[in-house]
mmCIF file of C-alpha atoms in Angstrom:
data_model
loop_
_atom_site.group_PDB
_atom_site.id
_atom_site.type_symbol
_atom_site.label_atom_id
_atom_site.label_comp_id
_atom_site.label_asym_id
_atom_site.label_seq_id
_atom_site.Cartn_x
_atom_site.Cartn_y
_atom_site.Cartn_z
ATOM 1 C CA GLN W 1289 170.475 -87.251 113.294
ATOM 2 C CA GLN W 1290 167.518 -84.929 113.641
ATOM 3 C CA GLN W 1291 168.602 -83.579 117.030
ATOM 4 C CA VAL W 1292 169.808 -80.123 117.886
ATOM 5 C CA LYS W 1293 171.764 -80.147 121.134
ATOM 6 C CA GLN W 1294 171.680 -76.941 123.156
ATOM 7 C CA SER W 1295 173.702 -75.912 126.189
ATOM 8 C CA PRO W 1296 173.658 -74.759 128.892
ATOM 9 C CA GLN W 1297 170.210 -75.560 130.207
ATOM 10 C CA SER W 1298 170.288 -72.438 132.385
ATOM 11 C CA LEU W 1299 172.541 -69.412 132.583
ATOM 12 C CA ILE W 1300 172.925 -66.595 135.097
ATOM 13 C CA VAL W 1301 174.760 -63.480 133.968
ATOM 14 C CA GLN W 1302 175.375 -60.139 135.616
ATOM 15 C CA LYS W 1303 174.019 -57.013 133.966
ATOM 16 C CA GLY W 1304 176.455 -55.799 131.345
ATOM 17 C CA GLY W 1305 178.032 -59.213 130.885
ATOM 18 C CA ILE W 1306 178.113 -61.473 127.833
ATOM 19 C CA SER W 1307 175.647 -64.367 127.566
ATOM 20 C CA ILE W 1308 176.716 -67.284 125.379
ATOM 21 C CA ILE W 1309 174.466 -70.173 124.339
ATOM 22 C CA ASN W 1310 175.752 -73.013 122.201
ATOM 23 C CA CYS W 1311 174.059 -75.428 119.818
ATOM 24 C CA ALA W 1312 175.243 -78.376 117.748
ATOM 25 C CA TYR W 1313 173.555 -80.341 114.990
ATOM 26 C CA GLU W 1314 174.178 -83.515 113.006
ATOM 27 C CA ASN W 1315 172.026 -83.276 109.889
ATOM 28 C CA THR W 1316 174.142 -81.693 107.152
ATOM 29 C CA ALA W 1317 170.970 -80.953 105.148
ATOM 30 C CA PHE W 1318 170.081 -78.204 107.628
ATOM 31 C CA ASP W 1319 170.722 -74.813 106.084
ATOM 32 C CA TYR W 1320 168.724 -72.376 108.220
ATOM 33 C CA PHE W 1321 169.440 -71.716 111.881
ATOM 34 C CA PRO W 1322 167.055 -69.401 113.754
ATOM 35 C CA TRP W 1323 167.093 -68.389 117.397
ATOM 36 C CA TYR W 1324 163.822 -67.805 119.205
ATOM 37 C CA GLN W 1325 163.307 -65.795 122.399
ATOM 38 C CA GLN W 1326 160.401 -66.663 124.659
ATOM 39 C CA PHE W 1327 159.145 -64.733 127.664
ATOM 40 C CA PRO W 1328 156.892 -66.444 130.231
ATOM 41 C CA GLY W 1329 153.310 -66.733 129.011
ATOM 42 C CA LYS W 1330 154.234 -65.672 125.478
ATOM 43 C CA GLY W 1331 154.949 -67.474 122.252
ATOM 44 C CA PRO W 1332 158.485 -67.754 120.870
ATOM 45 C CA ALA W 1333 159.587 -64.759 118.804
ATOM 46 C CA LEU W 1334 162.211 -64.940 116.077
ATOM 47 C CA LEU W 1335 165.287 -63.131 117.372
ATOM 48 C CA ILE W 1336 167.925 -63.634 114.702
ATOM 49 C CA ALA W 1337 168.741 -66.279 112.100
ATOM 50 C CA ILE W 1338 171.677 -67.334 109.968
ATOM 51 C CA ARG W 1339 172.351 -69.427 106.900
ATOM 52 C CA PRO W 1340 175.638 -71.343 106.642
ATOM 53 C CA ASP W 1341 177.105 -69.218 103.856
ATOM 54 C CA VAL W 1342 178.168 -66.665 106.499
ATOM 55 C CA SER W 1343 180.163 -67.240 109.675
ATOM 56 C CA GLU W 1344 178.675 -64.442 111.726
ATOM 57 C CA LYS W 1345 175.574 -62.270 111.806
ATOM 58 C CA LYS W 1346 175.051 -59.338 114.132
ATOM 59 C CA GLU W 1347 171.857 -57.492 114.986
ATOM 60 C CA GLY W 1348 172.302 -54.933 117.724
ATOM 61 C CA ARG W 1349 173.545 -56.686 120.863
ATOM 62 C CA PHE W 1350 172.790 -60.143 119.444
ATOM 63 C CA THR W 1351 175.326 -62.075 117.366
ATOM 64 C CA ILE W 1352 175.170 -65.570 115.857
ATOM 65 C CA SER W 1353 178.489 -67.300 115.228
ATOM 66 C CA PHE W 1354 178.406 -70.264 112.870
ATOM 67 C CA ASN W 1355 181.029 -72.992 112.394
ATOM 68 C CA LYS W 1356 179.965 -75.155 109.472
ATOM 69 C CA SER W 1357 182.835 -77.650 109.717
ATOM 70 C CA ALA W 1358 182.126 -78.286 113.401
ATOM 71 C CA LYS W 1359 178.347 -78.203 112.860
ATOM 72 C CA GLN W 1360 177.999 -75.756 115.717
ATOM 73 C CA PHE W 1361 176.447 -72.338 116.162
ATOM 74 C CA SER W 1362 176.118 -70.006 119.094
ATOM 75 C CA LEU W 1363 174.257 -66.929 120.277
ATOM 76 C CA HIS W 1364 176.151 -64.133 121.980
ATOM 77 C CA ILE W 1365 174.260 -61.417 123.846
ATOM 78 C CA MET W 1366 176.525 -58.455 124.523
ATOM 79 C CA ASP W 1367 175.884 -56.023 127.405
ATOM 80 C CA SER W 1368 173.182 -58.330 128.765
ATOM 81 C CA GLN W 1369 170.233 -56.568 130.392
ATOM 82 C CA PRO W 1370 167.584 -57.764 132.881
ATOM 83 C CA GLY W 1371 165.036 -57.396 130.071
ATOM 84 C CA ASP W 1372 166.917 -60.128 128.190
ATOM 85 C CA SER W 1373 165.864 -62.636 130.863
ATOM 86 C CA ALA W 1374 163.924 -65.230 128.895
ATOM 87 C CA THR W 1375 164.208 -68.736 127.476
ATOM 88 C CA TYR W 1376 166.182 -69.009 124.262
ATOM 89 C CA PHE W 1377 165.691 -71.816 121.739
ATOM 90 C CA CYS W 1378 168.040 -72.543 118.887
ATOM 91 C CA ALA W 1379 166.553 -74.369 115.927
ATOM 92 C CA ALA W 1380 167.506 -75.819 112.574
ATOM 93 C CA SER W 1381 165.690 -76.599 109.373
ATOM 94 C CA GLU W 1382 166.016 -76.784 105.637
ATOM 95 C CA TYR W 1383 165.300 -73.264 104.331
ATOM 96 C CA GLY W 1384 163.166 -74.405 101.414
ATOM 97 C CA GLY W 1385 162.239 -77.750 102.849
ATOM 98 C CA SER W 1386 158.923 -79.261 103.756
ATOM 99 C CA GLN W 1387 156.877 -77.966 106.627
ATOM 100 C CA GLY W 1388 157.373 -79.619 109.965
ATOM 101 C CA ASN W 1389 161.119 -80.069 109.881
ATOM 102 C CA LEU W 1390 162.001 -77.171 112.189
ATOM 103 C CA ILE W 1391 163.934 -78.892 114.961
ATOM 104 C CA PHE W 1392 164.240 -77.048 118.280
ATOM 105 C CA GLY W 1393 166.950 -77.354 120.894
ATOM 106 C CA LYS W 1394 165.777 -77.955 124.451
ATOM 107 C CA GLY W 1395 166.132 -74.322 125.456
ATOM 108 C CA THR W 1396 168.278 -72.186 127.743
ATOM 109 C CA LYS W 1397 166.757 -70.168 130.550
ATOM 110 C CA LEU W 1398 168.738 -66.942 130.860
ATOM 111 C CA SER W 1399 168.577 -64.819 133.999
ATOM 112 C CA VAL W 1400 170.343 -61.457 133.960
ATOM 113 C CA LYS W 1401 170.938 -60.109 137.456
ATOM 114 C CA PRO W 1402 170.854 -56.345 138.032
ATOM 115 C CA ASP B 854 150.800 -56.406 110.348
ATOM 116 C CA THR B 855 153.225 -59.083 111.539
ATOM 117 C CA GLU B 856 150.987 -60.521 114.224
ATOM 118 C CA VAL B 857 149.453 -63.913 114.839
ATOM 119 C CA THR B 858 146.467 -63.521 117.155
ATOM 120 C CA GLN B 859 145.242 -66.358 119.349
ATOM 121 C CA THR B 860 142.083 -66.545 121.435
ATOM 122 C CA PRO B 861 141.370 -67.214 124.198
ATOM 123 C CA LYS B 862 144.575 -66.487 126.129
ATOM 124 C CA HIS B 863 143.545 -68.807 128.956
ATOM 125 C CA LEU B 864 141.126 -71.727 128.997
ATOM 126 C CA VAL B 865 140.035 -74.057 131.780
ATOM 127 C CA MET B 866 137.932 -77.021 130.760
ATOM 128 C CA GLY B 867 136.659 -80.258 132.176
ATOM 129 C CA MET B 868 137.327 -83.610 130.605
ATOM 130 C CA THR B 869 133.825 -83.791 129.112
ATOM 131 C CA ASN B 870 133.790 -80.286 127.625
ATOM 132 C CA LYS B 871 134.095 -79.267 123.993
ATOM 133 C CA LYS B 872 136.009 -76.080 123.280
ATOM 134 C CA SER B 873 137.841 -74.453 120.391
ATOM 135 C CA LEU B 874 141.044 -72.474 120.089
ATOM 136 C CA LYS B 875 141.230 -69.816 117.393
ATOM 137 C CA CYS B 876 144.133 -68.325 115.464
ATOM 138 C CA GLU B 877 144.205 -65.536 112.896
ATOM 139 C CA GLN B 878 146.946 -64.004 110.757
ATOM 140 C CA HIS B 879 146.871 -61.299 108.089
ATOM 141 C CA MET B 880 150.395 -61.622 106.728
ATOM 142 C CA GLY B 881 149.312 -63.510 103.630
ATOM 143 C CA HIS B 882 150.996 -66.670 104.882
ATOM 144 C CA ARG B 883 149.715 -69.875 103.323
ATOM 145 C CA ALA B 884 151.175 -72.269 105.924
ATOM 146 C CA MET B 885 149.751 -72.440 109.440
ATOM 147 C CA TYR B 886 150.766 -74.613 112.365
ATOM 148 C CA TRP B 887 149.626 -75.846 115.753
ATOM 149 C CA TYR B 888 152.280 -76.552 118.373
ATOM 150 C CA LYS B 889 151.966 -77.831 121.949
ATOM 151 C CA GLN B 890 154.408 -76.651 124.580
ATOM 152 C CA LYS B 891 154.824 -78.089 128.056
ATOM 153 C CA ALA B 892 156.562 -76.059 130.769
ATOM 154 C CA LYS B 893 160.334 -75.835 130.325
ATOM 155 C CA LYS B 894 160.188 -77.737 127.019
ATOM 156 C CA PRO B 895 160.479 -76.674 123.391
ATOM 157 C CA PRO B 896 157.350 -76.484 121.218
ATOM 158 C CA GLU B 897 156.215 -79.800 119.717
ATOM 159 C CA LEU B 898 154.616 -79.801 116.284
ATOM 160 C CA MET B 899 151.043 -81.089 116.121
ATOM 161 C CA PHE B 900 149.580 -80.097 112.727
ATOM 162 C CA VAL B 901 150.553 -78.210 109.591
ATOM 163 C CA TYR B 902 148.177 -76.728 107.019
ATOM 164 C CA SER B 903 149.487 -75.696 103.628
ATOM 165 C CA TYR B 904 147.140 -73.832 101.292
ATOM 166 C CA GLU B 905 144.280 -74.675 103.688
ATOM 167 C CA LYS B 906 144.905 -78.409 103.387
ATOM 168 C CA LEU B 907 146.210 -80.572 106.216
ATOM 169 C CA SER B 908 149.711 -81.583 105.199
ATOM 170 C CA ILE B 909 151.171 -82.907 108.446
ATOM 171 C CA ASN B 910 149.552 -84.621 111.423
ATOM 172 C CA GLU B 911 152.182 -85.676 113.946
ATOM 173 C CA SER B 912 150.175 -88.663 115.230
ATOM 174 C CA VAL B 913 148.057 -86.427 117.443
ATOM 175 C CA PRO B 914 145.134 -88.097 119.315
ATOM 176 C CA SER B 915 141.722 -87.640 117.700
ATOM 177 C CA ARG B 916 140.492 -85.613 120.687
ATOM 178 C CA PHE B 917 142.352 -82.761 118.946
ATOM 179 C CA SER B 918 140.707 -81.788 115.655
ATOM 180 C CA PRO B 919 142.193 -79.011 113.510
ATOM 181 C CA GLU B 920 140.298 -76.940 110.982
ATOM 182 C CA CYS B 921 141.425 -74.297 108.492
ATOM 183 C CA PRO B 922 138.314 -72.414 107.283
ATOM 184 C CA ASN B 923 140.306 -70.015 105.089
ATOM 185 C CA SER B 924 143.842 -68.800 104.495
ATOM 186 C CA SER B 925 143.765 -66.464 107.522
ATOM 187 C CA LEU B 926 142.089 -68.635 110.146
ATOM 188 C CA LEU B 927 143.049 -71.784 111.982
ATOM 189 C CA ASN B 928 141.012 -73.538 114.659
ATOM 190 C CA LEU B 929 141.768 -76.370 117.045
ATOM 191 C CA HIS B 930 138.695 -78.182 118.331
ATOM 192 C CA LEU B 931 139.090 -79.923 121.681
ATOM 193 C CA HIS B 932 136.932 -82.736 123.011
ATOM 194 C CA ALA B 933 137.276 -85.181 125.905
ATOM 195 C CA LEU B 934 140.738 -83.988 126.810
ATOM 196 C CA GLN B 935 142.863 -85.486 129.558
ATOM 197 C CA PRO B 936 144.677 -83.615 132.358
ATOM 198 C CA GLU B 937 147.994 -84.398 130.665
ATOM 199 C CA ASP B 938 146.837 -82.285 127.703
ATOM 200 C CA SER B 939 147.249 -79.187 129.864
ATOM 201 C CA ALA B 940 149.854 -77.038 128.089
ATOM 202 C CA LEU B 941 150.458 -73.858 126.120
ATOM 203 C CA TYR B 942 149.014 -74.254 122.622
ATOM 204 C CA LEU B 943 150.770 -72.149 120.037
ATOM 205 C CA CYS B 944 149.686 -71.185 116.574
ATOM 206 C CA ALA B 945 152.255 -70.140 113.998
ATOM 207 C CA SER B 946 152.268 -69.103 110.364
ATOM 208 C CA SER B 947 154.835 -68.824 107.607
ATOM 209 C CA GLN B 948 155.219 -68.508 103.903
ATOM 210 C CA VAL B 949 155.207 -71.935 102.302
ATOM 211 C CA THR B 950 158.879 -71.389 101.530
ATOM 212 C CA PRO B 951 161.014 -70.184 103.131
ATOM 213 C CA ARG B 952 159.659 -71.294 106.470
ATOM 214 C CA VAL B 953 160.281 -68.462 108.876
ATOM 215 C CA LEU B 954 157.727 -69.070 111.616
ATOM 216 C CA PHE B 955 155.789 -66.327 113.342
ATOM 217 C CA PHE B 956 154.191 -67.496 116.592
ATOM 218 C CA GLY B 957 151.147 -66.226 118.428
ATOM 219 C CA SER B 958 151.156 -65.694 122.199
ATOM 220 C CA GLY B 959 149.403 -68.979 122.773
ATOM 221 C CA THR B 960 146.452 -70.308 124.722
ATOM 222 C CA GLN B 961 147.277 -71.613 128.196
ATOM 223 C CA LEU B 962 145.006 -74.627 128.571
ATOM 224 C CA SER B 963 144.201 -76.337 131.850
ATOM 225 C CA VAL B 964 142.200 -79.563 131.828
ATOM 226 C CA LEU B 965 140.625 -80.465 135.153
#
């Protein structure tokens, strides 16, 4: 019940295309869903996050879509660029919950081809 | 300043060595974390400090010893490590609530 399932494991997109990464969760107590972006040799950086009281959040080219009834959320990267090539982790936690309950998906390695 | 600074960036050590990893943040966060990350895997939680007190230890072997000298600093002392401990060690910090984590760039550790 603590798992966050992420797909696909890897993704290749042409420059200018749309990258879509999907995640699903089981624990209905989760109420905070961040996405982290990680470049090789660097730590994960918070990219965008959503709480389940909204169905969509957009920041620049990055959009989170959230479907509470299906317990699914996804990251869309519009006009994908080679600089977006990185590993993306979805995660879930309880916003005001105890430390240590941030559950990561297994990650998606995105490659954007020029 | 929204940065978590980790030193060193790279570390090579033998199985009999003692070394320490250091982490510093100046965001006023009172929760600090150590994570371990193997290649192509998500970060795994090791320790959590809240208000400078150890609040979570995820059954980490005693060859890893955390220390939180003050609210801005976090250390991880390493002793008698095994080759399988080679990984990227990440420090993170957050407010106690809500828990939005800010990660450092990590220390890439190789144990020979």
